[in-house]
PDB file of C-alpha atoms in Angstrom:
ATOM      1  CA  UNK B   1       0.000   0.000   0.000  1.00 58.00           C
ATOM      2  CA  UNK B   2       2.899   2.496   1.044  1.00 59.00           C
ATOM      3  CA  UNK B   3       4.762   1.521  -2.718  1.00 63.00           C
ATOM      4  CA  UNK B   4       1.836   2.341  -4.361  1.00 68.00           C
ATOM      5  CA  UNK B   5       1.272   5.984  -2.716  1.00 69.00           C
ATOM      6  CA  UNK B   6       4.917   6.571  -3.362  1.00 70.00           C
ATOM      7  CA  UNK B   7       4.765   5.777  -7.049  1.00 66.00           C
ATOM      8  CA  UNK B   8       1.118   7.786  -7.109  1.00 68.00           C
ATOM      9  CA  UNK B   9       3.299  10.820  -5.860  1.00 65.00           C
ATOM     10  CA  UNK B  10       6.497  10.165  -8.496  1.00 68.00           C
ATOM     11  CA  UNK B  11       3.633   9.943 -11.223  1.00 62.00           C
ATOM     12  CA  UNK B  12       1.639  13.287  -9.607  1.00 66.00           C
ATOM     13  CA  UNK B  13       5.460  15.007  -9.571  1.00 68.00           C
ATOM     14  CA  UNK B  14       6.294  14.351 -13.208  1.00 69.00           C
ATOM     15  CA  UNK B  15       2.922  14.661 -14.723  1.00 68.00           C
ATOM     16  CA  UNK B  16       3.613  18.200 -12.803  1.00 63.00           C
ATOM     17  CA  UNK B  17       6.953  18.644 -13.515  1.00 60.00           C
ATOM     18  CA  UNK B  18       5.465  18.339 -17.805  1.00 64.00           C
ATOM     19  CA  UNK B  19       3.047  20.638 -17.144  1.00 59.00           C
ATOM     20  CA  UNK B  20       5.387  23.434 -15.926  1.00 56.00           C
ATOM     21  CA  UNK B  21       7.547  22.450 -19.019  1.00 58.00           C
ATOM     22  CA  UNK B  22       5.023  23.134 -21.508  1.00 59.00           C
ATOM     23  CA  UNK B  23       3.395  26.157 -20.121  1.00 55.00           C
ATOM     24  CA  UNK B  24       7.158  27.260 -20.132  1.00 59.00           C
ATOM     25  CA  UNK B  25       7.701  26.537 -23.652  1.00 58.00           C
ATOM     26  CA  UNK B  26       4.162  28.129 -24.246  1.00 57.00           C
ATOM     27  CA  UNK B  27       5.108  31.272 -22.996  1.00 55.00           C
ATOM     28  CA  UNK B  28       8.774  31.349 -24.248  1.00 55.00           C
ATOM     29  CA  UNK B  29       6.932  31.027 -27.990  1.00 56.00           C
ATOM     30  CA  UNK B  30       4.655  33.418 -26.890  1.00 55.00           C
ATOM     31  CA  UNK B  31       7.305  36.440 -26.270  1.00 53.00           C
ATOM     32  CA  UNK B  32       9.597  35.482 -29.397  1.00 56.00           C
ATOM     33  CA  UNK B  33       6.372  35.976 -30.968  1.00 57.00           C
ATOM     34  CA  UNK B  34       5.842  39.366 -29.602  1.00 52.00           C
ATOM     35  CA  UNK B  35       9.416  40.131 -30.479  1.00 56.00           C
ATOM     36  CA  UNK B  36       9.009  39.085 -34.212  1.00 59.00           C
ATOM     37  CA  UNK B  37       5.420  40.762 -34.831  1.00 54.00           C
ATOM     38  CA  UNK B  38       5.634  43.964 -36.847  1.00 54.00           C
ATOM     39  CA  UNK B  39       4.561  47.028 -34.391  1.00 51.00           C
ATOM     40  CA  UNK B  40       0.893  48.422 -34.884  1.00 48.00           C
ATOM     41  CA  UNK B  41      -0.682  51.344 -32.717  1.00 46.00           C
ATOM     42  CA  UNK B  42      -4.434  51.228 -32.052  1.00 43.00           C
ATOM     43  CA  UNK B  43      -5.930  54.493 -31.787  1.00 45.00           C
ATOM     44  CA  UNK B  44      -7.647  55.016 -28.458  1.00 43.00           C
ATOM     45  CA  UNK B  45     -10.663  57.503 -27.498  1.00 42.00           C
ATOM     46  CA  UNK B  46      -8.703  59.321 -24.580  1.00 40.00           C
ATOM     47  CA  UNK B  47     -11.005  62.314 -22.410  1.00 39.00           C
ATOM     48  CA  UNK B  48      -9.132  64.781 -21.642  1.00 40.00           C
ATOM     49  CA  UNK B  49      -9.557  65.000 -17.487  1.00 40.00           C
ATOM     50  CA  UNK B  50     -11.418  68.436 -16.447  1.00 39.00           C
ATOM     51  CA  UNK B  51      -9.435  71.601 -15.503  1.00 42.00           C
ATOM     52  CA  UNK B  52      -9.323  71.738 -11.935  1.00 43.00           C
ATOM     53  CA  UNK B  53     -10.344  75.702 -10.867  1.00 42.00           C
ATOM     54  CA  UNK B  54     -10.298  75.534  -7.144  1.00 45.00           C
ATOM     55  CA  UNK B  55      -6.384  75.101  -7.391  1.00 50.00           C
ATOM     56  CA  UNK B  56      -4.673  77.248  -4.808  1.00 49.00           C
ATOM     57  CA  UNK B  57      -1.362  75.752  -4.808  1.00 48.00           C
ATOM     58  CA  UNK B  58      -0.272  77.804  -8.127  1.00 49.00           C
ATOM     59  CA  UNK B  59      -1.405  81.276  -9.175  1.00 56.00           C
ATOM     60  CA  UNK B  60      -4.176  82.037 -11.814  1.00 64.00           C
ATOM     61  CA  UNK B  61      -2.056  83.639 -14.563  1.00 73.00           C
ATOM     62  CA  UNK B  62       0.996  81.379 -14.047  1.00 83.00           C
ATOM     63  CA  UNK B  63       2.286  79.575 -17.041  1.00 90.00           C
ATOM     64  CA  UNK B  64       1.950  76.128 -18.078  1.00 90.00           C
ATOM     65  CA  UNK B  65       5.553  75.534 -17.543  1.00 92.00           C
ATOM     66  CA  UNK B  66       5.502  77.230 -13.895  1.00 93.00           C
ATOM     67  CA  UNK B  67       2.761  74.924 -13.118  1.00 94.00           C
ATOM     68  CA  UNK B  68       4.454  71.909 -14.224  1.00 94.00           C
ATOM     69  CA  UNK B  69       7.516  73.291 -12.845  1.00 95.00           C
ATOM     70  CA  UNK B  70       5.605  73.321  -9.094  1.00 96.00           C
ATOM     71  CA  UNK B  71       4.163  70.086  -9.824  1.00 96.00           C
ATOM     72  CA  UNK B  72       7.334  68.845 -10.107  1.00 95.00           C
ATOM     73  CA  UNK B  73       8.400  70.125  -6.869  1.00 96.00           C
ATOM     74  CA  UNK B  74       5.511  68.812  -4.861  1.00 97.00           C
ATOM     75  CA  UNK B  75       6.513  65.179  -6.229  1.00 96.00           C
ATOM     76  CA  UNK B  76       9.561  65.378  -5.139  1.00 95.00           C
ATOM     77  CA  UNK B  77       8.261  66.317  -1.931  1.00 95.00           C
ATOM     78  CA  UNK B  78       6.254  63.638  -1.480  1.00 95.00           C
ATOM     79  CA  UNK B  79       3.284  65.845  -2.257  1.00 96.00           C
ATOM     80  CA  UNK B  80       1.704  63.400  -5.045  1.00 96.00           C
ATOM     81  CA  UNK B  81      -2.110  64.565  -4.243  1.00 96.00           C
ATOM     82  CA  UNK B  82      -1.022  67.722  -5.327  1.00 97.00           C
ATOM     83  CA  UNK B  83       1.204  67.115  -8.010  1.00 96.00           C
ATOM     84  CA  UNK B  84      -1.672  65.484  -9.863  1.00 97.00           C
ATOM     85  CA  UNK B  85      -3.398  68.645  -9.204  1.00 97.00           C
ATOM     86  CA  UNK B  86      -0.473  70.863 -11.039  1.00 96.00           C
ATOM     87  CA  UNK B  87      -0.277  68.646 -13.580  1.00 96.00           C
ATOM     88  CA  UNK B  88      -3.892  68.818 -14.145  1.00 96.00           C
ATOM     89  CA  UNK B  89      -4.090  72.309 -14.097  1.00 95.00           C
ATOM     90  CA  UNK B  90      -0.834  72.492 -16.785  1.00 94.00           C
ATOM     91  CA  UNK B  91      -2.826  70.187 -19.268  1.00 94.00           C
ATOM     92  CA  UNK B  92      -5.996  72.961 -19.213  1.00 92.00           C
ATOM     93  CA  UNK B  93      -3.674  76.048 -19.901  1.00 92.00           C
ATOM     94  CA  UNK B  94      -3.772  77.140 -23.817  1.00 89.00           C
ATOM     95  CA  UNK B  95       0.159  77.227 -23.689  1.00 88.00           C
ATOM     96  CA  UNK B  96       1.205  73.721 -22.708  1.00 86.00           C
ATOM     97  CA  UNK B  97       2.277  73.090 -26.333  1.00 85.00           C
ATOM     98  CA  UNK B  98       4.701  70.334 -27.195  1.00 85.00           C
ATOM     99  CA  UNK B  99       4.967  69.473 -23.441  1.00 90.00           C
ATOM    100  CA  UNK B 100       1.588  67.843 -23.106  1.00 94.00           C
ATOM    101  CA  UNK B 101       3.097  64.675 -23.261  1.00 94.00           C
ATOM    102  CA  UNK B 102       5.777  65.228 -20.644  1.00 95.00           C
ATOM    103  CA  UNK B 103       2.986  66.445 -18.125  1.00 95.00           C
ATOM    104  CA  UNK B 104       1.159  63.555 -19.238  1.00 96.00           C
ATOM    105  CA  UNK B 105       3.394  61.032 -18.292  1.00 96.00           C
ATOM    106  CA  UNK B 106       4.025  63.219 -14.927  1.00 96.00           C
ATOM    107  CA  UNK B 107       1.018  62.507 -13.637  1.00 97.00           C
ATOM    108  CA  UNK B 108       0.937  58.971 -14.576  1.00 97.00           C
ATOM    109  CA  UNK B 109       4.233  58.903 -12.382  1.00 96.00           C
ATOM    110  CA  UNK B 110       2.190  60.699  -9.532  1.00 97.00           C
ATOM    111  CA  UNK B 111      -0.892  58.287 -10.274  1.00 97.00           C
ATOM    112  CA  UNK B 112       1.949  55.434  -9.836  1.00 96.00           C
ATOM    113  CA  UNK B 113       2.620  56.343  -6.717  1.00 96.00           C
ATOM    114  CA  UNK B 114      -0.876  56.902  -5.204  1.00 96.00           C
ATOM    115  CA  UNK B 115      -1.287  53.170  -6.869  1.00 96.00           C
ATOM    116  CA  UNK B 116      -4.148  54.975  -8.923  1.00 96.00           C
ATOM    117  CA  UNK B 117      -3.718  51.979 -11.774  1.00 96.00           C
ATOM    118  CA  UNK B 118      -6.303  52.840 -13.855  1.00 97.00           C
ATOM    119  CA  UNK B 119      -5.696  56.289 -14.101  1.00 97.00           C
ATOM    120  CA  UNK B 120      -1.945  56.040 -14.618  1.00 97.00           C
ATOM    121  CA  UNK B 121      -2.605  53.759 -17.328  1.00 97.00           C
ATOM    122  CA  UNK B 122      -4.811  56.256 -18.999  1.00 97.00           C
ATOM    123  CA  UNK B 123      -2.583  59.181 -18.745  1.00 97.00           C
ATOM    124  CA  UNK B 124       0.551  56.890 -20.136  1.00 96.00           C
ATOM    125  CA  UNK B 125      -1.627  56.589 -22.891  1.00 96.00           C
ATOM    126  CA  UNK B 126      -2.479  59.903 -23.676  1.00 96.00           C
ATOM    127  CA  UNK B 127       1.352  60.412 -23.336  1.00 96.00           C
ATOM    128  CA  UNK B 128       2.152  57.838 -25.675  1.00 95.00           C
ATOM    129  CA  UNK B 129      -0.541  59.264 -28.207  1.00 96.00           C
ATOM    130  CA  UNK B 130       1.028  62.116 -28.660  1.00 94.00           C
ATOM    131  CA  UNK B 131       4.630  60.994 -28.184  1.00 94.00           C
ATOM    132  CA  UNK B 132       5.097  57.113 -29.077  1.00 93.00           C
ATOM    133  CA  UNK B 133       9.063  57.015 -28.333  1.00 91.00           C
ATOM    134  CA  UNK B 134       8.308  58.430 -24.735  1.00 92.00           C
ATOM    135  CA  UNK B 135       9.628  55.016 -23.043  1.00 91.00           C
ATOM    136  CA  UNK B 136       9.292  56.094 -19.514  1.00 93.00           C
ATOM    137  CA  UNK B 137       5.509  56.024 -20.677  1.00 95.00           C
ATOM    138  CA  UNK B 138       5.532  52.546 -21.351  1.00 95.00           C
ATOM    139  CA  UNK B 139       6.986  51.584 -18.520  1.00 95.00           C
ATOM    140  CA  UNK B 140       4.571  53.104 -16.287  1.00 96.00           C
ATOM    141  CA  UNK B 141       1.666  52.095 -18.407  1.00 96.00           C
ATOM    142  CA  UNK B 142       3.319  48.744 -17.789  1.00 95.00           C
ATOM    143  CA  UNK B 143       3.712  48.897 -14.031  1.00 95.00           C
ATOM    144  CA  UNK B 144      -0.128  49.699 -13.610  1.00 96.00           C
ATOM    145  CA  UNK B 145      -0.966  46.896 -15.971  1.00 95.00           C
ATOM    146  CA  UNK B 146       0.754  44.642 -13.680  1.00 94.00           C
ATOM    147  CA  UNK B 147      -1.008  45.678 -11.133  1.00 94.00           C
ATOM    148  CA  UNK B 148      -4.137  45.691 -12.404  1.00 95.00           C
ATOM    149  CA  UNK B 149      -3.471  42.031 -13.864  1.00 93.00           C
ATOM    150  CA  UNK B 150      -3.374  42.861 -17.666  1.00 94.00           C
ATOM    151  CA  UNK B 151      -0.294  40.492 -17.940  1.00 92.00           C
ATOM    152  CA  UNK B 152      -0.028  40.297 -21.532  1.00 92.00           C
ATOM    153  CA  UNK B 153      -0.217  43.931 -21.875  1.00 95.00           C
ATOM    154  CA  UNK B 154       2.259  44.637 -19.687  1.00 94.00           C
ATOM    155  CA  UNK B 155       4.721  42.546 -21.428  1.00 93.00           C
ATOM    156  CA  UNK B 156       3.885  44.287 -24.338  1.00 94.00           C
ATOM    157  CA  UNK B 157       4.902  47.395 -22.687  1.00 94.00           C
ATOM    158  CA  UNK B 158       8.096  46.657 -21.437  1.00 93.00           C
ATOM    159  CA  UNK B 159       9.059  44.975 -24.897  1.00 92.00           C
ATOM    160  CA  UNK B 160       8.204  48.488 -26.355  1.00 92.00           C
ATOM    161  CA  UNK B 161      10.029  50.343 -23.647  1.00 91.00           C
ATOM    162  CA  UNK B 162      13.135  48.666 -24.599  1.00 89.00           C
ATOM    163  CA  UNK B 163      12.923  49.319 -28.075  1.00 89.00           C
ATOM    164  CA  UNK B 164      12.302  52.648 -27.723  1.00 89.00           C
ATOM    165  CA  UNK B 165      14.632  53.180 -24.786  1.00 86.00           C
ATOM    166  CA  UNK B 166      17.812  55.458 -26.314  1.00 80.00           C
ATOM    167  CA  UNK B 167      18.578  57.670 -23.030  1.00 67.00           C
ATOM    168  CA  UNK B 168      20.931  55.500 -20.991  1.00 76.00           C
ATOM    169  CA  UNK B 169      22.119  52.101 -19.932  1.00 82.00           C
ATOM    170  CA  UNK B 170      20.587  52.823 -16.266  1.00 83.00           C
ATOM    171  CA  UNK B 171      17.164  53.173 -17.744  1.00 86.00           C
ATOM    172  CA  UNK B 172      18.003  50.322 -19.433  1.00 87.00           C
ATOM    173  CA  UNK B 173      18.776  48.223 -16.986  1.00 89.00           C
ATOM    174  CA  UNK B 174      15.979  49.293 -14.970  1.00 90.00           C
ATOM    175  CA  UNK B 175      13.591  48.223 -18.139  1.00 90.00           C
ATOM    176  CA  UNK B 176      15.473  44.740 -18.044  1.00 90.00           C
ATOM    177  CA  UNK B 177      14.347  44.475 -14.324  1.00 93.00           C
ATOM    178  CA  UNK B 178      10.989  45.394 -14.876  1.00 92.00           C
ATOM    179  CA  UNK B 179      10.724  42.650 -18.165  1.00 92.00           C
ATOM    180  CA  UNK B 180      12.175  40.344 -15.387  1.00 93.00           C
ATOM    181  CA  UNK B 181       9.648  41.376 -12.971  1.00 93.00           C
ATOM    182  CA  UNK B 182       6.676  40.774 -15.844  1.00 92.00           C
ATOM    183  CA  UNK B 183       7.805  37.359 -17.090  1.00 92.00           C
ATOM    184  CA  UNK B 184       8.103  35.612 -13.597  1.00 93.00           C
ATOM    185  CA  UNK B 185       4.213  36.852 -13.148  1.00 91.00           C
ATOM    186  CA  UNK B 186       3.467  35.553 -16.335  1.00 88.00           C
ATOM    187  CA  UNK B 187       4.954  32.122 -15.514  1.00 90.00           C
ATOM    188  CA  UNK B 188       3.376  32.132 -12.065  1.00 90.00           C
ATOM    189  CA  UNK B 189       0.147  32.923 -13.624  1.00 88.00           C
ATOM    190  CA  UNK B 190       0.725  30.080 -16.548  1.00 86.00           C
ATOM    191  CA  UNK B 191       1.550  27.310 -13.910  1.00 87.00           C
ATOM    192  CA  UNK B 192      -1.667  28.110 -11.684  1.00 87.00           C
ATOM    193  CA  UNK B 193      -4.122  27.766 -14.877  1.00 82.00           C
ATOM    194  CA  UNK B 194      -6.145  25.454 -15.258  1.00 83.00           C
ATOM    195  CA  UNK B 195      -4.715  22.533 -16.981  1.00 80.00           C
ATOM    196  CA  UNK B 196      -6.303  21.055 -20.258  1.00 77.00           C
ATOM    197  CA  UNK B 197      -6.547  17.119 -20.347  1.00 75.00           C
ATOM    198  CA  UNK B 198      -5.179  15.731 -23.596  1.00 71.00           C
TER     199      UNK B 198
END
């Protein structure tokens, strides 16, 4: 009786142990296929997010830029609550110009951080709409993706962010930890699916 438990659990361990192998193999096809598929964009309705008018933390007729400029500074405060605010209030001024997508992906960084997933993703987008090479975009769309469970998307991301990715070997790097971060979800998430009987 105790043999035949024992060769139950070898036969349980390797029927396991092929599993894991194949969902593997599944998922290593699945990203060279990523890698080799040509690049497409799909255009997105985005809504632009309100003005916000009861903002006393910058002054009425200040510029775009000094609003940005003081968002900036309450981020790296800490301040994210308000950041989002100053970033808000830069996208609704007339002069913002070609740094719409830089306050853009601002926020999303300040949405990051108040783990606001939905709402980071959206503004990453927005960013991304207007400037597709912005690869600090990507990988903040990607980290609220992740968090939010949208595996495949995520990977997607973070393969875009390195292509795109010219500015240093630290970001980089910090791209190739993220990717790292991405695949050992996905292959946690492959081995707990369900398993298809042959």
């Amino acid at each position: 009786m105790a043999s035949n438990n024992s060769y139950n659990a070898q036969l349980q361990i390797r029927r396991d142990a092929e599993d894991n192998a194949r969902a593997q193999s599944n998922l290593g096809s699945w990203l060279d296929e990523l890698k080799t598929k040509p690049k497409t964009t799909i255009k997105k309705k985005t809504t632009t997010p309100k003005p916000v008018n009861n903002l006393s933390t910058t002054k009425h007729d200040s510029t775009a830029e000094e609003v940005r400029n003081q968002g900036n500074v309450y981020f790296a405060d800490g301040k994210h609550e308000e950041a989002v605010l100053c970033y808000t209030q830069c996208l609704s001024k007339p002069d913002v110009g070609e740094s719409k997508a830089l306050v853009y992906s601002n926020r999303a960084m300040a949405h990051l951080k108040l783990k606001n997933w939905k709402q980071c993703e959206e503004d990453s987008t927005a960013a991304l709409e207007i400037d597709p090479h912005h690869f600090k975009s990507y990988q903040r769309r990607c980290v609220a993706r992740l968090s939010m469970g949208k595996l495949r998307q995520a990977m997607m991301d973070v393969c875009s962010a390195q292509d795109t990715c010219i500015d240093s070997q630290s970001s980089l790097a910090e791209i190739n930890k993220l990717r790292l971060k991405v695949e050992k979800v996905l292959v946690a998430a492959a081995k707990r699916a369900p398993r298809r009987k042959l």
